[in-house]
Short mmCIF file of C-alpha atoms in Angstrom, two decimals:
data_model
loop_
_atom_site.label_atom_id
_atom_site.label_comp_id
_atom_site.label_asym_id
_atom_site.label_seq_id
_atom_site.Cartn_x
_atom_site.Cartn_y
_atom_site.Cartn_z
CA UNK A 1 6.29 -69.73 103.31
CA UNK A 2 8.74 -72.43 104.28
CA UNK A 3 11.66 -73.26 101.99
CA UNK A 4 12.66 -76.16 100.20
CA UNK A 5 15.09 -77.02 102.08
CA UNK A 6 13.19 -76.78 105.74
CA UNK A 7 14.66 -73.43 106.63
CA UNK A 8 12.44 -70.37 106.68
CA UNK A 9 11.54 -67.73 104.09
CA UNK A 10 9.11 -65.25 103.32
CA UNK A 11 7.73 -63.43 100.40
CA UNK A 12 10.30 -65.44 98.15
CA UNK A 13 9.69 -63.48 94.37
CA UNK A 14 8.34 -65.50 91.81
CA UNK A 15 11.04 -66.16 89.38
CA UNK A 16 8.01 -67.86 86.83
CA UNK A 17 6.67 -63.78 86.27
CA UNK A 18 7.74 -60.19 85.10
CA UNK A 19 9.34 -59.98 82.27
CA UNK A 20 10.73 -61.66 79.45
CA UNK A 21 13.90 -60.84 80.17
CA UNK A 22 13.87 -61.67 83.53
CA UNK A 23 12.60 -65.16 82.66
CA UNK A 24 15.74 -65.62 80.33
CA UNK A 25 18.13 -65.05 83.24
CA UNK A 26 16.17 -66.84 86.00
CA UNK A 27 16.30 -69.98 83.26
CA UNK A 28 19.88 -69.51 82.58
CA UNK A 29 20.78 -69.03 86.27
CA UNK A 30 18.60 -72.29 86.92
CA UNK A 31 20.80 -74.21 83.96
CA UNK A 32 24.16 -72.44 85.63
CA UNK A 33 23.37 -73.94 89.00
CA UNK A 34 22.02 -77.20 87.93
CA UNK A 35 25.77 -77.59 86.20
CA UNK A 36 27.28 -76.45 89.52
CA UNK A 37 24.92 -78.61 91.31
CA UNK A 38 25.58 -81.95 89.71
CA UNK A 39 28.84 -81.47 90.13
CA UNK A 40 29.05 -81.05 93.50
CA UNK A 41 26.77 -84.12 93.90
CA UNK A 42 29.12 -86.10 92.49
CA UNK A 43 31.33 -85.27 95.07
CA UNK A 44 28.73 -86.52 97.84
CA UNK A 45 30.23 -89.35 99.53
CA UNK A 46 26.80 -91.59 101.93
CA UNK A 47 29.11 -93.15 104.31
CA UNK A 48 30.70 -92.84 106.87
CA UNK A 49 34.17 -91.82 106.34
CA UNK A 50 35.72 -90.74 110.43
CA UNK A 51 36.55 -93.59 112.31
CA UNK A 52 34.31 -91.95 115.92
CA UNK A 53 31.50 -92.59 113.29
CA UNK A 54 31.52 -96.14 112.80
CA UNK A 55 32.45 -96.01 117.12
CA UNK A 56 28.85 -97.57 119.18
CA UNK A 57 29.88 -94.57 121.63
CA UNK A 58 31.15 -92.27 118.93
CA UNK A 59 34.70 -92.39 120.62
CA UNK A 60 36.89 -89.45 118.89
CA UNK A 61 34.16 -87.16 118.87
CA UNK A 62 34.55 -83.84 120.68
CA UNK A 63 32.90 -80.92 118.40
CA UNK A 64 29.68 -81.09 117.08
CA UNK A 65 28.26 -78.08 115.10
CA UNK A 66 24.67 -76.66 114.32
CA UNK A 67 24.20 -74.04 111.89
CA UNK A 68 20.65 -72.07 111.31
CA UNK A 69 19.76 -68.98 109.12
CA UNK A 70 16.27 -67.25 109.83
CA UNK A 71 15.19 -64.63 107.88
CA UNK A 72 13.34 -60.77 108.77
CA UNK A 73 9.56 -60.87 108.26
CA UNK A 74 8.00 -60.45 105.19
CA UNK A 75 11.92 -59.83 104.08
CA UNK A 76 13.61 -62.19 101.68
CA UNK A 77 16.50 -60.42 101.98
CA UNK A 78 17.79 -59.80 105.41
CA UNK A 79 18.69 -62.59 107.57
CA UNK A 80 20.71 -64.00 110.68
CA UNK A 81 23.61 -66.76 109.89
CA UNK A 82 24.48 -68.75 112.94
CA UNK A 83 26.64 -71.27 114.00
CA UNK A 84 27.06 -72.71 117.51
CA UNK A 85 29.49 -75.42 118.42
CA UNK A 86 28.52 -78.01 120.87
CA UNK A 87 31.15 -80.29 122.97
CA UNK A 88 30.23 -83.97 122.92
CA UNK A 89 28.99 -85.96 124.42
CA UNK A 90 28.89 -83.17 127.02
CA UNK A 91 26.67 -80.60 124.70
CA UNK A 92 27.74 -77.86 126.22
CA UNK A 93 27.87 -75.05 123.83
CA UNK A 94 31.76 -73.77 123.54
CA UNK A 95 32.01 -71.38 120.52
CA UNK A 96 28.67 -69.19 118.61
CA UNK A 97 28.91 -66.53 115.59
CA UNK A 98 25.41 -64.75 114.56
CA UNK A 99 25.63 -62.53 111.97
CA UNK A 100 23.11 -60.66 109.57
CA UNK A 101 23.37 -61.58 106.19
CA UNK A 102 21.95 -60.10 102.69
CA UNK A 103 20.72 -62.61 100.10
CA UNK A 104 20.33 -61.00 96.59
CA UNK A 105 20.47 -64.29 94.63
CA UNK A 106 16.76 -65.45 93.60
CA UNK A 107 15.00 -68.26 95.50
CA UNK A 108 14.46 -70.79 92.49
CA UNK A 109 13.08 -74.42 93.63
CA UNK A 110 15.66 -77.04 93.92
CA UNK A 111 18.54 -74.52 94.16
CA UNK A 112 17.97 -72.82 97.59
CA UNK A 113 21.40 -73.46 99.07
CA UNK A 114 22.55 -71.24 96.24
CA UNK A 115 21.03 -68.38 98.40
CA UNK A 116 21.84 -69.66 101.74
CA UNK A 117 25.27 -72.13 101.60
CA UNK A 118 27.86 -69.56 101.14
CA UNK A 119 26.87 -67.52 104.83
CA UNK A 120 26.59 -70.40 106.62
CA UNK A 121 29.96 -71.39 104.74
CA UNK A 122 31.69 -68.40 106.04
CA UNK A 123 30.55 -68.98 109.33
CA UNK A 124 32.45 -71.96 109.16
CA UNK A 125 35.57 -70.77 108.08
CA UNK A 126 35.44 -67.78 110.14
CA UNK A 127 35.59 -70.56 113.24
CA UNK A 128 38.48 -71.83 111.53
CA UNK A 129 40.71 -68.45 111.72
CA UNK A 130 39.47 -67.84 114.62
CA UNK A 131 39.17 -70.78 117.15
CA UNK A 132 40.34 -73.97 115.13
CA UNK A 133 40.83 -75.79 118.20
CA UNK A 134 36.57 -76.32 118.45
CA UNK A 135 36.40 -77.12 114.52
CA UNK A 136 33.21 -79.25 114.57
CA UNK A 137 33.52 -82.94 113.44
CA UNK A 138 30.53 -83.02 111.78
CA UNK A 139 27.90 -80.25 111.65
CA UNK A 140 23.43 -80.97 111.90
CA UNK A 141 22.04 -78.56 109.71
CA UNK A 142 18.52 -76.84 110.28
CA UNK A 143 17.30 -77.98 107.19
CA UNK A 144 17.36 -81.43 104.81
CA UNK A 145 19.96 -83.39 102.83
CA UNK A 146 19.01 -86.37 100.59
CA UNK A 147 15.62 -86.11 101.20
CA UNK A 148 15.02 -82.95 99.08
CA UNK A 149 14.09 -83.17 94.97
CA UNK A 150 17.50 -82.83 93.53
CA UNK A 151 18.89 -85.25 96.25
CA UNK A 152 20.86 -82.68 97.10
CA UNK A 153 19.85 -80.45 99.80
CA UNK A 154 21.46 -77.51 101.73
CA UNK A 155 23.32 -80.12 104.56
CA UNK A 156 25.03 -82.20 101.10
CA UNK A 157 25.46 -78.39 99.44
CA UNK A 158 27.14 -77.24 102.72
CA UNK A 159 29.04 -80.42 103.67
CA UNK A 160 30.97 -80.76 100.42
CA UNK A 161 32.00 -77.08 100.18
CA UNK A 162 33.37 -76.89 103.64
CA UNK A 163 34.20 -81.30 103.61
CA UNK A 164 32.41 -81.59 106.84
CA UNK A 165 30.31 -84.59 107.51
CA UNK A 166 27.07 -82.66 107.63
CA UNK A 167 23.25 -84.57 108.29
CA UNK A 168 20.08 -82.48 107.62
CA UNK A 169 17.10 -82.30 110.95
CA UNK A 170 13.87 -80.92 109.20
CA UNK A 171 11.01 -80.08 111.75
CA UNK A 172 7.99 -80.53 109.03
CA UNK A 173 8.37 -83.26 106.53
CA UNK A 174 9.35 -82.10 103.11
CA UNK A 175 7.29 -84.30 100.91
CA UNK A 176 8.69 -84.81 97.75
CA UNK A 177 9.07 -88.18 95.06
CA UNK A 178 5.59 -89.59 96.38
CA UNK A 179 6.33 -88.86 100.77
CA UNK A 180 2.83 -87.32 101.81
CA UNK A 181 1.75 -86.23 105.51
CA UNK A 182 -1.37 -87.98 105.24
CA UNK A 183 -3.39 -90.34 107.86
CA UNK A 184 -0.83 -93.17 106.49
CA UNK A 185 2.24 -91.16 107.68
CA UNK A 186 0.32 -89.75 110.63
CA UNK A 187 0.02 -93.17 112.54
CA UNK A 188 3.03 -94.12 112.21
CA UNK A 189 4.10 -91.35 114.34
CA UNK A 190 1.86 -92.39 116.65
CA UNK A 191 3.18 -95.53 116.67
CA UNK A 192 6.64 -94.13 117.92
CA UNK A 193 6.01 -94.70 121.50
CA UNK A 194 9.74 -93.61 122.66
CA UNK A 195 13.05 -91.52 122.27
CA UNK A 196 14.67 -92.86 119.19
CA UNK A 197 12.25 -94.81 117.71
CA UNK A 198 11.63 -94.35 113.83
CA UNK A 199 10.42 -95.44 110.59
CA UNK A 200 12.10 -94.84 107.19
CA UNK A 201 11.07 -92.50 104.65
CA UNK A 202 11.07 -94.16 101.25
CA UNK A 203 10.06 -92.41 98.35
CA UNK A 204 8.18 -93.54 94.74
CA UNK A 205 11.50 -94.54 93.38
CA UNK A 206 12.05 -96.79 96.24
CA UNK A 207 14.99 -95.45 97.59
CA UNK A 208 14.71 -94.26 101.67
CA UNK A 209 15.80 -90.35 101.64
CA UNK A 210 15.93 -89.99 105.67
CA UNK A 211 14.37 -91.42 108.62
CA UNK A 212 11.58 -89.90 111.04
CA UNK A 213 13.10 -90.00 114.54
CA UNK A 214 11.07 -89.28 117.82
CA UNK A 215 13.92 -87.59 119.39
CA UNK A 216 13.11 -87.68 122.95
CA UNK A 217 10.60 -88.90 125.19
CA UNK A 218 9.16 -85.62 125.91
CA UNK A 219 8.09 -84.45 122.22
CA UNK A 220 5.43 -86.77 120.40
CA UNK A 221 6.44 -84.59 117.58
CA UNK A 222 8.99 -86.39 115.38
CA UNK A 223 12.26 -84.66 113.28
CA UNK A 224 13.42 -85.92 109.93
CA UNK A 225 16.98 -86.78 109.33
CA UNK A 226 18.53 -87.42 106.10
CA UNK A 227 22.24 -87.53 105.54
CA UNK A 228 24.19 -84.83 103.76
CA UNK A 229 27.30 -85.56 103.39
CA UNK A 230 30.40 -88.25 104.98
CA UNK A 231 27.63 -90.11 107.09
CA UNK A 232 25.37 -93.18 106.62
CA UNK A 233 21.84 -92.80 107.82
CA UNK A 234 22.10 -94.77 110.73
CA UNK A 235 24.65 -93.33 111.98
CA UNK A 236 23.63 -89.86 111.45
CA UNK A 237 20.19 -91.14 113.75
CA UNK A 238 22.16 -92.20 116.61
CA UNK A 239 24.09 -88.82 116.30
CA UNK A 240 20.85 -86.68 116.23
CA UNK A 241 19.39 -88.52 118.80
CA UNK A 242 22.04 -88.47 121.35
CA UNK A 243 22.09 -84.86 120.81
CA UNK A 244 18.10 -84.89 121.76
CA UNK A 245 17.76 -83.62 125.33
CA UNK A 246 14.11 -82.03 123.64
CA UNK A 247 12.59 -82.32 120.54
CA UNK A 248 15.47 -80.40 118.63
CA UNK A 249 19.09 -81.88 118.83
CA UNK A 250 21.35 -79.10 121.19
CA UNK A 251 23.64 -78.10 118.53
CA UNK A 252 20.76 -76.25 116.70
CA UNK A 253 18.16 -75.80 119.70
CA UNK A 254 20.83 -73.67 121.96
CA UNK A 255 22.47 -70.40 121.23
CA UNK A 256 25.15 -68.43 123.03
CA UNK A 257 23.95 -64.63 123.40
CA UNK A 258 25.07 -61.71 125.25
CA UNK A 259 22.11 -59.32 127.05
CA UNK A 260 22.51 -57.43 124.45
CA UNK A 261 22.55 -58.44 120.79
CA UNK A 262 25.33 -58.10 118.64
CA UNK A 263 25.50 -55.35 116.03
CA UNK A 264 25.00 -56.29 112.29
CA UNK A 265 27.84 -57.73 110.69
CA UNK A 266 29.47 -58.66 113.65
CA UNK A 267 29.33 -62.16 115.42
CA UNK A 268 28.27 -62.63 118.83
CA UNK A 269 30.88 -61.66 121.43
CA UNK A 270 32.48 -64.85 122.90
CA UNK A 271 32.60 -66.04 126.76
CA UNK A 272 29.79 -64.73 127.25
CA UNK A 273 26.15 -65.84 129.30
CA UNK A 274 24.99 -69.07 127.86
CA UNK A 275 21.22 -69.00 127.23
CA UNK A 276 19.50 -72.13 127.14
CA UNK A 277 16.98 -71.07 124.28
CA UNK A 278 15.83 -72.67 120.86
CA UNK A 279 18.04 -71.31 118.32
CA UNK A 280 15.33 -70.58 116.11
CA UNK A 281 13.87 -68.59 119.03
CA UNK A 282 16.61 -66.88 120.13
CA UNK A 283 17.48 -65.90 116.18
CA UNK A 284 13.89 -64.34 116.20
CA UNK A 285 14.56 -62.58 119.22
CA UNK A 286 17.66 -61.01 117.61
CA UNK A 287 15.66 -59.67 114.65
CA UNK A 288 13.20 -58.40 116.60
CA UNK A 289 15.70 -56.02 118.54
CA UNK A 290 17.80 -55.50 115.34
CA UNK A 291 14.85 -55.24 112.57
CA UNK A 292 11.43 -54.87 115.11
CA UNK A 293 10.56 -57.92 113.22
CA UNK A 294 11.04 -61.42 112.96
CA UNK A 295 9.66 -64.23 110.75
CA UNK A 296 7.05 -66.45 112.58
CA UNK A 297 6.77 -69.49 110.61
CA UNK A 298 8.42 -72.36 112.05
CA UNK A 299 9.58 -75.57 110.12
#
């Protein structure tokens, strides 16, 4: 199944069954990170706060990063962390960490970047030990931001811990307060007749959660971008779709990889090959060889 938050899981357990028990801590974990969650929302800031932002050129930015975490097959449990860093407005991909992760925390609805944020957060401050001098500036996240049920999704979770400007790129739309993929939403796609046209994506409660971009001239299929954290929306559209040499902005699409992948727990070795290959794919690829598996759904 695909998550909440546009990122990909499988077999999630159902924290509604077993026992009784088990339903009193799944309910008190949900109250704990609701808490934690509104909190951290508070902390959200929806504009743009660097100066390269508010730039027509983005003038000032050098580092852009793209993180991504794909899970085994049929395994909720086992997963690869990445994070590649792109230069700008070159895209050339400078720095990359994969790592396989274990998730024991619960998948609960609303609260997946409790699972998920703290990997990807660590991939982040590993970069910052290790190779400061490519820090990104802002970081696209394979996943959504605003545009998620608590308003808060896993690019405004991840942005505020690490106080990154972070914007969320969803492949499949994530239809929540009223947003349906129905024949309505379906022509206006086809109405987006070239890279970086779009349409807003305004909920029920009247407030627009993210924008559907056609990214590039060569993919009729749109993204959706919502912001996460330290970016307006249209700013964080330009961004994505000067990152857009194909449907997926580079930061996420590309991955650095050796010929051989790296073993678990350890990040990919740097300097190495770059292979011009969909991150998602390539993170498949690397369970396969490390698991003889790999999840199949796509977001």
């Amino acid at each position: 199944m695909a998550s909440s938050d546009g990122c990909k899981i499988k077999d999630v357990p159902d924290t509604g069954g077993g026992s009784r028990a088990e339903t009193l801590i799944a309910e008190e974990l949900r109250e704990k990170w609701e808490r934690e969650q509104n909190e951290l929302k508070s902390k959200m800031i929806k504009a743009n706060s660097e100066s390269w932002e508010s730039s027509d050129d983005f003038d000032g930015l050098e580092y852009i990063g793209g993180v991504d975490l794909s899970f085994v097959k049929g395994d909720d449990v086992n997963a690869c962390a990445s994070l590649i860093v792109c230069s700008y407005p070159e895209l050339k991909v400078v720095y990359s960490d994969c790592t396989m992760v274990q998730l024991t925390a619960p998948y609960i609805p609303g609260f997946l970047a409790f699972r998920e944020v703290e990997f990807l957060a660590d991939c982040v401050h590993r970069l910052r030990k290790k190779k400061p001098e490519v820090s990104p500036q802002v970081i696209l996240v394979d996943g959504n931001g605003l545009l998620h049920p608590k308003k808060f999704g896993l690019a405004c979770h991840l942005g505020v811990v690490t106080d990154i400007p972070c914007i969320g790129v969803a492949k499949k739309l994530f239809q929540v307060d009223g947003l349906e993929k129905n024949s309505t939403h379906l022509e206006k796609i086809g109405q987006l007749k070239n890279g970086g046209d779009t349409f807003p994506l305004v909920g029920d409660s009247g407030q627009v959660l993210g924008m559907t971009l056609r990214s590039c001239n060569k993919s009729t299929n749109p993204v959706y971008v919502s912001i996460g954290h330290r970016i307006a929306l249209e700013t964080a559209v330009r961004l994505v779709h000067r990152c857009c040499k194909y449907r997926i902005p580079e930061p996420i699409r590309q991955f650095i990889s050796s010929h051989k992948p790296p073993k678990m727990g350890y990040s990919s070795p740097r300097g190495l090959a770059t292979l011009d290959i969909p991150a998602d794919i390539q993170s498949r690829e690397y369970l396969r060889q490390n698991f003889h598996s790999s999840n199949a759904d796509e977001d």
